[in-house]
Structure formats: C-alpha cells, structure tokens
CSV table of C-alpha atoms in Angstrom, one decimal:
chain,number,residue,atom,x,y,z
Z,227,MET,CA,-28.6,-98.6,-0.7
Z,228,LYS,CA,-30.6,-98.5,2.4
Z,229,THR,CA,-27.9,-96.3,4.1
Z,230,PHE,CA,-28.1,-93.9,1.2
Z,231,ALA,CA,-31.9,-93.7,1.5
Z,232,ASN,CA,-31.6,-93.0,5.2
Z,233,LEU,CA,-29.0,-90.3,4.6
Z,234,LEU,CA,-31.1,-88.7,1.9
Z,235,SER,CA,-34.3,-88.6,4.0
Z,236,SER,CA,-32.3,-87.2,7.0
Z,237,LEU,CA,-30.9,-84.4,4.8
Z,238,ILE,CA,-34.4,-83.6,3.5
Z,239,VAL,CA,-35.8,-83.4,7.1
Z,240,ALA,CA,-32.8,-81.3,8.2
Z,241,GLY,CA,-33.4,-78.9,5.2
Z,242,TRP,CA,-37.1,-78.5,6.2
Z,243,LEU,CA,-36.1,-77.9,9.8
Z,244,GLY,CA,-33.6,-75.2,8.7
Z,245,ALA,CA,-36.2,-73.5,6.4
Z,246,ILE,CA,-38.8,-73.6,9.2
Z,247,SER,CA,-36.4,-72.0,11.7
Z,248,LEU,CA,-35.4,-69.3,9.3
Z,249,LEU,CA,-39.0,-68.5,8.4
Z,250,SER,CA,-40.1,-68.5,12.1
Z,251,ILE,CA,-37.3,-66.1,13.0
Z,252,GLN,CA,-38.1,-63.7,10.1
Z,253,ASN,CA,-41.9,-63.9,10.2
Z,254,ILE,CA,-43.2,-63.6,13.8
Z,255,LYS,CA,-46.4,-61.9,12.7
Z,256,PRO,CA,-49.4,-64.2,13.5
Z,257,VAL,CA,-51.6,-65.5,10.7
Z,258,SER,CA,-54.9,-67.3,10.7
Z,259,LEU,CA,-56.1,-70.0,8.3
Z,260,ARG,CA,-59.5,-69.8,6.6
Z,261,PHE,CA,-61.4,-72.6,5.0
Z,262,LEU,CA,-65.0,-72.0,4.0
Z,263,TYR,CA,-66.7,-70.6,7.1
Z,264,PHE,CA,-64.0,-71.8,9.5
Z,265,GLU,CA,-61.1,-69.7,10.8
Z,266,SER,CA,-58.3,-70.9,13.0
Z,267,ILE,CA,-56.7,-69.0,15.9
Z,268,GLU,CA,-53.8,-66.7,15.0
Z,269,LEU,CA,-50.4,-68.6,15.1
Z,270,PRO,CA,-46.9,-67.6,13.9
Z,271,VAL,CA,-46.1,-68.5,10.3
Z,272,GLY,CA,-43.2,-70.8,11.4
Z,273,LEU,CA,-45.6,-72.8,13.7
Z,274,VAL,CA,-48.2,-73.2,10.9
Z,275,LEU,CA,-45.5,-74.4,8.5
Z,276,ALA,CA,-44.1,-76.8,11.1
Z,277,PHE,CA,-47.5,-78.3,11.7
Z,278,SER,CA,-48.1,-78.6,7.9
Z,279,VAL,CA,-44.8,-80.4,7.3
Z,280,GLY,CA,-45.4,-82.7,10.3
Z,281,LEU,CA,-48.8,-83.7,9.1
Z,282,GLY,CA,-47.4,-84.2,5.6
Z,283,ILE,CA,-44.7,-86.5,6.8
Z,284,ILE,CA,-47.1,-88.5,9.0
Z,285,GLY,CA,-49.6,-88.7,6.1
Z,286,GLY,CA,-46.8,-89.8,3.7
Z,287,ALA,CA,-45.8,-92.5,6.1
Z,288,ILE,CA,-49.3,-93.8,6.7
Z,289,VAL,CA,-50.8,-93.7,3.1
Z,290,PRO,CA,-48.5,-96.2,1.3
Z,291,PRO,CA,-49.1,-99.1,3.8
Z,292,LEU,CA,-52.9,-98.4,3.5
Z,293,LEU,CA,-52.7,-98.5,-0.2
Z,294,GLN,CA,-50.9,-101.8,-0.1
Z,295,LEU,CA,-53.5,-103.2,2.3
Z,296,PHE,CA,-56.4,-102.3,-0.1
Z,297,GLU,CA,-54.6,-103.2,-3.3
Z,298,GLN,CA,-56.1,-106.2,-5.0
Z,299,PRO,CA,-53.8,-108.9,-6.3
Z,300,ARG,CA,-53.6,-109.1,-10.1
Z,301,ASN,CA,-54.2,-112.4,-11.8
C-alpha cells in the first residue's frame, strides 16, 4: 500500500510540473500580485504558479505533524 501511495504522489507532482511547464511556455507575460497595499515585483505566470505549488506542498508536509504535536489526548 505504501508503494501505491508513493506512486500516486509522484504522479500528482509530475502532473503539476507538466501543467506548470505548459503554462509557463504559453504565458510569458509578467504579472504582479497585490494584497492590501502591498504589490510584488512582476514575475512570469509560470514562476508564480511554481512558487505557489511549492509553498503549498511544503505547508502540506509541515502542518499535519504540527497538528499531531498540539493534539490533546482524549480520555
């Protein structure tokens, strides 16, 4: 079962990488992100998407152990 989980996660990451590469080839016009009064520098869409996916993967790997750490045992 662990082999299947590794295969599935590898396929998901490979799919994301393929989508990012297609978007970055097709959309080379730079974009900037705005949040409240802050605005980022202009970056290509593919690069923004790659950073977003990377941060999401890292956050998804970090949050479950933190939740288990702070989870209180049930009596």
